[in-house]
Short mmCIF file of C-alpha atoms and ligand atoms in Angstrom, two decimals:
data_model
loop_
_atom_site.label_atom_id
_atom_site.label_comp_id
_atom_site.label_asym_id
_atom_site.label_seq_id
_atom_site.Cartn_x
_atom_site.Cartn_y
_atom_site.Cartn_z
CA MET A 245 11.05 23.31 -5.03
CA ALA A 246 12.96 22.88 -1.75
CA GLU A 247 14.29 19.36 -1.36
CA VAL A 248 14.16 18.19 2.24
CA ARG A 249 16.30 15.44 3.82
CA ASP A 250 15.55 13.59 7.05
CA GLN A 251 17.98 12.59 9.81
CA LEU A 252 19.07 9.57 7.76
CA ASN A 253 19.56 11.75 4.64
CA ARG A 254 16.41 10.38 2.95
CA PRO A 255 14.62 12.66 0.56
CA LEU A 256 10.82 12.92 0.42
CA ARG A 257 9.51 11.58 -2.85
CA ASP A 258 6.26 9.70 -2.40
CA LEU A 259 3.00 10.40 -0.62
CA ARG A 260 0.60 7.54 0.11
CA ILE A 261 -2.91 8.79 0.76
CA SER A 262 -5.54 6.75 2.58
CA LEU A 263 -8.80 8.02 1.13
CA THR A 264 -11.04 6.20 3.60
CA ASP A 265 -10.67 3.84 6.55
CA ARG A 266 -13.76 1.91 5.41
CA CYS A 267 -13.64 -1.31 3.36
CA ASN A 268 -16.07 -3.84 1.92
CA PHE A 269 -13.55 -6.68 2.62
CA ARG A 270 -12.46 -8.09 5.99
CA CYS A 271 -9.07 -9.61 5.24
CA GLY A 272 -7.86 -11.32 8.39
CA TYR A 273 -4.33 -9.82 8.15
CA CYS A 274 -5.70 -6.24 7.93
CA MET A 275 -9.24 -5.88 9.27
CA PRO A 276 -10.23 -9.15 10.93
CA LYS A 277 -14.00 -9.45 11.09
CA GLU A 278 -14.11 -10.67 14.67
CA ILE A 279 -12.77 -7.29 15.60
CA PHE A 280 -14.08 -5.01 12.86
CA GLY A 281 -17.57 -6.40 12.49
CA THR A 282 -19.51 -3.20 12.70
CA PRO A 283 -18.93 0.31 11.32
CA THR A 284 -18.51 1.74 14.78
CA HIS A 285 -14.74 1.28 14.46
CA PHE A 286 -14.52 3.69 11.57
CA MET A 287 -14.10 7.40 11.81
CA PRO A 288 -17.15 9.71 11.44
CA ARG A 289 -17.53 10.88 7.86
CA GLU A 290 -17.04 14.54 8.74
CA ASP A 291 -13.51 13.67 9.94
CA ALA A 292 -12.44 12.53 6.48
CA MET A 293 -10.38 14.93 4.50
CA THR A 294 -12.39 16.65 1.75
CA ARG A 295 -11.24 16.59 -1.83
CA GLU A 296 -10.10 20.24 -1.53
CA GLU A 297 -8.09 19.51 1.63
CA ILE A 298 -6.40 16.45 0.05
CA VAL A 299 -5.40 18.46 -3.01
CA ALA A 300 -4.08 21.28 -0.75
CA VAL A 301 -1.84 18.75 0.97
CA VAL A 302 -0.65 17.32 -2.33
CA ARG A 303 0.24 20.88 -3.50
CA LEU A 304 2.18 21.48 -0.28
CA MET A 305 4.04 18.15 -0.46
CA SER A 306 4.90 18.64 -4.11
CA GLN A 307 6.87 21.72 -3.11
CA LEU A 308 9.05 19.52 -0.89
CA GLY A 309 9.89 16.92 -3.50
CA VAL A 310 6.89 14.63 -3.70
CA HIS A 311 6.23 13.65 -7.31
CA LYS A 312 4.49 10.37 -6.82
CA ILE A 313 1.10 9.71 -5.21
CA ARG A 314 -0.45 6.43 -4.25
CA LEU A 315 -4.14 6.33 -3.34
CA THR A 316 -5.07 3.63 -0.94
CA GLY A 317 -7.18 2.98 2.11
CA GLY A 318 -9.31 1.12 3.34
CA GLU A 319 -10.84 0.64 -0.04
CA PRO A 320 -10.22 3.81 -2.12
CA LEU A 321 -12.90 2.99 -4.65
CA LEU A 322 -15.48 3.52 -1.92
CA ARG A 323 -14.83 7.24 -2.36
CA GLN A 324 -17.42 8.65 -4.67
CA ASP A 325 -15.25 11.61 -5.69
CA ILE A 326 -12.22 9.55 -6.71
CA ALA A 327 -12.17 10.57 -10.39
CA PRO A 328 -12.40 14.35 -9.81
CA LEU A 329 -9.88 13.97 -7.00
CA ILE A 330 -7.41 12.31 -9.34
CA ALA A 331 -8.06 14.97 -11.97
CA ASP A 332 -7.31 17.72 -9.41
CA MET A 333 -4.06 16.01 -8.31
CA ALA A 334 -2.91 15.47 -11.89
CA GLU A 335 -3.02 19.28 -12.33
CA VAL A 336 -0.60 19.90 -9.47
CA TYR A 337 2.82 21.03 -10.73
CA GLY A 338 5.48 18.37 -10.07
CA ILE A 339 3.09 15.40 -9.70
CA ASP A 340 4.06 13.04 -12.50
CA ASP A 341 2.80 9.68 -11.26
CA ILE A 342 -0.57 8.81 -9.67
CA ALA A 343 -1.21 5.18 -8.75
CA LEU A 344 -4.02 3.36 -6.92
CA THR A 345 -4.15 0.20 -4.81
CA THR A 346 -7.51 -1.53 -4.71
CA ASN A 347 -9.10 -4.83 -3.80
CA GLY A 348 -10.65 -4.70 -7.31
CA SER A 349 -14.11 -5.76 -6.21
CA MET A 350 -15.75 -2.56 -7.50
CA LEU A 351 -13.59 -1.81 -10.52
CA THR A 352 -15.88 -1.89 -13.56
CA LEU A 353 -14.54 -1.23 -17.07
CA ALA A 354 -16.33 2.18 -17.08
CA LEU A 355 -14.77 3.18 -13.79
CA ALA A 356 -11.30 2.05 -14.95
CA LYS A 357 -11.67 4.12 -18.12
CA GLY A 358 -12.92 7.13 -16.05
CA LEU A 359 -9.96 6.94 -13.70
CA LYS A 360 -7.54 6.69 -16.63
CA ALA A 361 -9.13 9.72 -18.30
CA ALA A 362 -8.85 11.65 -15.02
CA GLY A 363 -5.08 11.05 -14.90
CA LEU A 364 -4.52 7.80 -13.11
CA GLY A 365 -1.31 6.25 -14.38
CA ARG A 366 -1.08 2.78 -12.79
CA ILE A 367 -3.05 0.41 -10.69
CA THR A 368 -2.30 -2.36 -8.15
CA VAL A 369 -4.95 -4.93 -7.49
CA SER A 370 -4.70 -7.21 -4.41
CA LEU A 371 -5.46 -10.95 -4.90
CA ASP A 372 -4.29 -13.56 -2.44
CA SER A 373 -5.60 -16.74 -3.96
CA LEU A 374 -7.15 -18.17 -7.15
CA ASP A 375 -9.08 -20.75 -5.17
CA ALA A 376 -12.66 -19.48 -4.76
CA GLU A 377 -13.29 -21.04 -1.38
CA ARG A 378 -10.00 -19.95 0.08
CA PHE A 379 -10.10 -16.43 -1.35
CA GLY A 380 -13.64 -15.99 0.01
CA ARG A 381 -12.40 -16.91 3.43
CA ILE A 382 -9.32 -14.71 3.19
CA ASN A 383 -11.31 -11.63 2.18
CA GLY A 384 -13.87 -12.45 4.90
CA VAL A 385 -16.92 -11.61 2.73
CA GLY A 386 -16.93 -14.40 0.17
CA VAL A 387 -15.90 -12.35 -2.88
CA ARG A 388 -14.70 -14.66 -5.66
CA PRO A 389 -11.32 -14.43 -7.41
CA ALA A 390 -13.16 -14.20 -10.77
CA LYS A 391 -14.41 -10.76 -9.79
CA VAL A 392 -10.89 -9.53 -9.06
CA LEU A 393 -9.50 -11.16 -12.19
CA ALA A 394 -12.14 -9.28 -14.18
CA ALA A 395 -10.98 -6.02 -12.51
CA ILE A 396 -7.41 -6.74 -13.63
CA ASP A 397 -8.68 -7.24 -17.18
CA HIS A 398 -10.67 -3.97 -17.04
CA ALA A 399 -7.65 -2.10 -15.80
CA ALA A 400 -5.53 -3.40 -18.63
CA GLU A 401 -8.25 -2.68 -21.20
CA ALA A 402 -8.50 0.91 -19.90
CA GLY A 403 -4.76 1.35 -20.46
CA LEU A 404 -3.79 1.12 -16.77
CA GLY A 405 -1.47 -1.89 -17.26
CA PRO A 406 0.81 -3.52 -16.75
CA VAL A 407 -1.09 -4.23 -13.54
CA LYS A 408 0.70 -5.04 -10.31
CA ILE A 409 -0.97 -7.78 -8.31
CA ASN A 410 -0.31 -7.72 -4.57
CA VAL A 411 -0.29 -11.06 -2.76
CA VAL A 412 0.17 -11.07 1.01
CA VAL A 413 1.65 -14.45 1.85
CA LYS A 414 0.85 -15.86 5.25
CA ARG A 415 1.87 -19.31 6.49
CA GLY A 416 -1.13 -21.63 6.57
CA MET A 417 -3.31 -19.05 4.82
CA ASN A 418 -2.17 -19.21 1.23
CA ASP A 419 1.35 -20.59 0.91
CA GLN A 420 -0.08 -23.17 -1.49
CA ASP A 421 -1.22 -20.34 -3.82
CA ILE A 422 2.22 -19.00 -4.60
CA VAL A 423 2.89 -21.15 -7.59
CA PRO A 424 -0.62 -20.95 -9.11
CA LEU A 425 -0.65 -17.19 -8.80
CA ALA A 426 2.82 -16.88 -10.37
CA GLU A 427 1.68 -19.21 -13.17
CA ARG A 428 -1.59 -17.34 -13.82
CA PHE A 429 0.22 -14.13 -14.64
CA ARG A 430 3.22 -15.53 -16.58
CA PHE A 431 3.18 -14.14 -20.15
CA THR A 432 0.52 -11.60 -19.31
CA GLY A 433 2.84 -8.59 -18.79
CA HIS A 434 1.33 -8.13 -15.28
CA ILE A 435 3.64 -8.34 -12.25
CA VAL A 436 2.75 -10.36 -9.17
CA ARG A 437 4.34 -8.97 -6.02
CA PHE A 438 4.52 -11.33 -3.08
CA ILE A 439 4.49 -9.44 0.23
CA GLU A 440 5.61 -10.76 3.62
CA PHE A 441 2.92 -10.64 6.24
CA MET A 442 3.66 -7.55 8.32
CA ASP A 443 3.13 -6.65 11.97
CA VAL A 444 1.16 -3.51 11.19
CA GLY A 445 -1.56 -2.49 13.67
CA MET A 446 -2.69 -4.27 16.80
CA SER A 447 -5.39 -6.62 15.56
CA ASN A 448 -3.99 -9.09 13.08
CA ARG A 449 -2.31 -11.40 15.64
CA TRP A 450 1.01 -11.25 13.79
CA SER A 451 3.67 -13.69 14.65
CA LEU A 452 7.02 -14.29 13.05
CA GLU A 453 6.16 -17.96 12.47
CA ASP A 454 3.41 -16.92 10.09
CA VAL A 455 5.82 -14.97 7.93
CA VAL A 456 6.92 -16.83 4.76
CA PRO A 457 10.35 -15.27 4.03
CA ALA A 458 10.73 -13.78 0.59
CA ALA A 459 13.74 -16.07 0.05
CA GLU A 460 11.50 -19.08 0.53
CA ILE A 461 8.95 -17.61 -1.93
CA LEU A 462 11.67 -17.10 -4.46
CA GLN A 463 12.98 -20.64 -4.04
CA THR A 464 9.45 -22.08 -4.39
CA ILE A 465 8.84 -20.27 -7.68
CA SER A 466 12.34 -20.70 -9.10
CA GLN A 467 12.28 -24.45 -8.56
CA ARG A 468 9.52 -24.45 -11.15
CA TRP A 469 10.60 -21.63 -13.48
CA PRO A 470 14.14 -20.33 -12.95
CA LEU A 471 14.42 -16.58 -12.16
CA HIS A 472 17.23 -14.02 -12.14
CA PRO A 473 17.40 -10.67 -10.33
CA VAL A 474 16.67 -7.41 -12.22
CA GLU A 475 17.96 -3.92 -11.26
CA ALA A 476 15.55 -1.75 -9.28
CA ALA A 477 13.69 0.61 -11.60
CA TYR A 478 14.21 3.62 -9.32
CA TYR A 479 15.75 4.59 -5.97
CA GLY A 480 13.61 3.50 -3.07
CA GLU A 481 11.70 0.77 -4.92
CA VAL A 482 10.35 -1.53 -2.23
CA ALA A 483 10.02 -4.69 -4.36
CA SER A 484 13.03 -6.70 -5.31
CA ARG A 485 12.47 -7.60 -8.97
CA TYR A 486 13.11 -11.05 -10.55
CA ALA A 487 12.58 -11.99 -14.17
CA TYR A 488 11.84 -15.50 -15.50
CA ASP A 489 14.78 -16.96 -17.48
CA ASP A 490 12.28 -18.10 -20.15
CA GLY A 491 11.04 -14.59 -20.86
CA ALA A 492 7.66 -15.02 -19.21
CA GLY A 493 7.87 -11.69 -17.40
CA GLU A 494 8.77 -10.73 -13.86
CA ILE A 495 7.71 -10.93 -10.24
CA GLY A 496 8.41 -8.75 -7.21
CA LEU A 497 9.19 -9.65 -3.63
CA ILE A 498 8.49 -7.27 -0.76
CA ALA A 499 10.57 -8.49 2.13
CA SER A 500 9.63 -5.86 4.73
CA VAL A 501 10.23 -8.24 7.62
CA THR A 502 13.20 -10.33 6.60
CA GLN A 503 15.13 -7.68 4.51
CA PRO A 504 13.88 -4.28 5.62
CA PHE A 505 14.48 -1.32 3.32
CA CYS A 506 14.20 1.65 5.72
CA GLY A 507 17.51 3.12 4.43
CA SER A 508 15.85 4.19 1.21
CA CYS A 509 12.32 4.95 2.54
CA THR A 510 11.22 8.11 0.79
CA ARG A 511 7.52 7.83 1.66
CA ALA A 512 5.22 9.95 3.76
CA ARG A 513 1.64 8.90 4.48
CA LEU A 514 -1.56 10.83 4.92
CA SER A 515 -4.30 9.10 6.93
CA ALA A 516 -7.91 9.55 5.88
CA ASP A 517 -8.47 11.99 8.73
CA GLY A 518 -5.44 14.07 7.75
CA ARG A 519 -2.61 12.88 9.96
CA LEU A 520 0.87 13.11 8.38
CA LEU A 521 2.56 9.78 9.25
CA LEU A 522 6.15 9.12 8.40
CA CYS A 523 6.36 5.42 8.98
CA LEU A 524 4.03 2.50 8.45
CA PHE A 525 4.41 1.71 12.13
CA ALA A 526 3.73 5.26 13.44
CA ASP A 527 1.31 5.80 16.20
CA HIS A 528 0.80 9.54 15.76
CA GLY A 529 1.31 12.38 13.36
CA VAL A 530 0.52 16.07 13.03
CA ASN A 531 -3.02 16.51 11.76
CA LEU A 532 -2.75 18.63 8.57
CA ARG A 533 -6.53 18.68 8.10
CA ASP A 534 -6.88 20.46 11.44
CA LEU A 535 -4.21 22.99 10.46
CA LEU A 536 -5.98 23.60 7.14
CA ARG A 537 -9.37 24.00 8.94
CA GLN A 538 -7.76 26.46 11.35
CA GLY A 539 -6.67 28.53 8.36
CA VAL A 540 -2.94 28.18 8.84
CA ALA A 541 -1.23 29.92 5.89
CA ALA A 542 0.43 27.90 3.13
CA ASP A 543 4.02 29.08 3.92
CA ALA A 544 3.63 28.32 7.62
CA LEU A 545 2.38 24.82 6.75
CA LEU A 546 5.32 24.35 4.40
CA GLU A 547 7.70 25.30 7.14
CA ARG A 548 6.01 22.95 9.61
CA VAL A 549 6.20 19.98 7.25
CA THR A 550 9.78 20.76 6.36
CA GLN A 551 10.64 20.60 10.06
CA ILE A 552 8.70 17.40 10.52
CA TRP A 553 10.48 15.61 7.73
CA GLY A 554 13.86 17.08 8.78
CA ALA A 555 13.44 15.56 12.25
CA ARG A 556 12.40 12.16 10.95
CA GLY A 557 14.50 9.17 12.04
CA ASP A 558 12.02 6.23 11.64
CA ARG A 559 13.41 2.83 10.78
CA TYR A 560 11.03 0.53 12.60
CA SER A 561 11.57 -2.54 10.36
CA GLU A 562 15.28 -2.38 10.73
CA LEU A 563 15.06 -2.19 14.49
CA ARG A 564 12.22 -4.74 14.87
CA ASP A 565 13.00 -7.46 17.32
CA PRO A 566 10.16 -10.00 17.45
CA ARG A 567 11.40 -11.26 20.78
CA LYS A 568 10.73 -7.92 22.40
CA SER A 569 7.36 -6.33 22.86
CA GLN A 570 6.34 -3.92 20.11
CA PRO A 571 5.19 -0.31 20.60
CA ALA A 572 1.95 -0.35 22.64
CA LYS A 573 -0.14 1.64 20.16
CA ARG A 574 0.27 1.12 16.42
CA LEU A 575 -2.28 2.37 13.85
CA GLU A 576 -4.04 -0.23 11.74
CA MET A 577 -3.04 -0.91 8.14
CA PHE A 578 -6.45 0.30 6.83
CA GLN A 579 -6.02 3.57 8.69
CA ILE A 580 -2.50 4.18 7.27
CA GLY A 581 -3.05 2.63 3.84
CA GLY A 582 -0.04 0.31 3.64
N1 SAM B 110 -8.02 -2.13 0.05
C1 SAM B 110 -6.97 -1.98 -0.88
C2 SAM B 110 -6.31 -3.31 -1.16
O1 SAM B 110 -6.49 -4.27 -0.40
O2 SAM B 110 -5.58 -3.38 -2.14
C3 SAM B 110 -5.93 -0.93 -0.48
C4 SAM B 110 -5.56 -0.86 0.99
S1 SAM B 110 -4.63 -2.26 1.57
C5 SAM B 110 -4.33 -1.80 3.26
C6 SAM B 110 -3.07 -2.02 0.79
C7 SAM B 110 -2.17 -3.29 0.68
O3 SAM B 110 -1.75 -3.65 1.97
C8 SAM B 110 -2.94 -4.50 0.08
O4 SAM B 110 -2.23 -5.02 -0.98
C9 SAM B 110 -2.95 -5.44 1.22
O5 SAM B 110 -2.93 -6.78 0.81
C10 SAM B 110 -1.72 -5.07 2.04
N2 SAM B 110 -1.74 -5.48 3.47
C11 SAM B 110 -2.73 -5.28 4.34
N3 SAM B 110 -2.39 -5.74 5.50
C12 SAM B 110 -1.10 -6.28 5.39
C13 SAM B 110 -0.20 -6.93 6.29
N4 SAM B 110 -0.53 -7.15 7.60
N5 SAM B 110 0.97 -7.29 5.82
C14 SAM B 110 1.30 -7.09 4.53
N6 SAM B 110 0.49 -6.47 3.65
C15 SAM B 110 -0.71 -6.09 4.06
FE1 SF4 B 111 -9.77 -3.99 2.88
FE2 SF4 B 111 -7.46 -3.89 1.62
FE3 SF4 B 111 -7.50 -4.24 4.27
FE4 SF4 B 111 -8.35 -6.23 2.71
S1 SF4 B 111 -6.26 -5.36 2.77
S2 SF4 B 111 -9.42 -5.43 4.54
S3 SF4 B 111 -9.25 -5.07 1.04
S4 SF4 B 111 -8.14 -2.43 3.21
FE1 SF4 B 112 9.80 3.18 5.93
FE2 SF4 B 112 8.97 2.73 8.43
FE3 SF4 B 112 8.72 0.84 6.56
FE4 SF4 B 112 11.15 1.46 7.45
S1 SF4 B 112 9.46 0.55 8.68
S2 SF4 B 112 10.58 1.19 5.29
S3 SF4 B 112 10.88 3.63 7.81
S4 SF4 B 112 7.70 2.87 6.59
#
């Protein structure tokens, strides 16, 4: 394995793969339904990477230091071949951690068990509110929190726990849900991760005023249940960890806006149509699917990706200045996968 370092001396460790740009939810901060009301915005199915193509990219990236894969989307559970795909990836030498991020609405117990058996190690389920009316409005399609809570139970029962629960916090959308969500998962072993609303894409009408800073979230929770910081579990961990003083477990805070972590960003991203993207705020990337379909040889591909990572200097969040206009063309979160 040849370790590669970018211009800021960051190694390549993780690959986030968007399995589809489609989703059955219409969360306003990601895929607002006023804009993404019809399927015409999504890519044609033949543009999506096939299972074989995805596995070929994983094999290639593993030779450059990737050991961790996160499957995301859009909604990754919309992919019918997800279990065999995970099984194929789990066979790749060097891949020791496969995780999945899902909205949970389609995760049955049988599917959770099937994914575990295929080689899935961990799961993150997104849930922004426990209030049925508010959650239905946030996800845009009226899905109830009970459904997502059941998915979390299924994941745990299938041996995919402790489950991480992603909560995007947006001012005026769900700031009142911070304490109830923290409370719901105390003493369960699951870890709630509160994420600052990010300016990904061009459609979610991001504004700095809508960002609830992680420091404020921490203060809100610790006023009720005191917390203390915990060491990061590994280099490049994006969430800052805090444990409850009373032993009820821990939470995570992802402060991408107020405390960016570009300095230790070891992630590359593969869009559902095969583009290799090096930053969440990228607007373009070399299309590996095209290169594979053109029959480019494995060692030539390896050299190409080595050069791409070696030239990388992205640190969008560290340079972000909300007073200045942002790049004119940013890909949407559901295209990149978060
Ligand atoms: N559909 C799956 C889900 O929602 O879990 C996976 C894809 S989704 C794009 C991945 C994660 O990104 C989710 O936890 C979602 O809440 C988060 N996300 C989406 N848009 C965001 C934004 N503008 N700011 C912060 N997080 C966002
Ligand atoms: Fe779908 Fe996830 Fe985006 Fe919500 S955050 S619209 S569930 S891709
Ligand atoms: Fe990595 Fe780009 Fe996010 Fe910085 S802004 S942490 S470089 S993905």
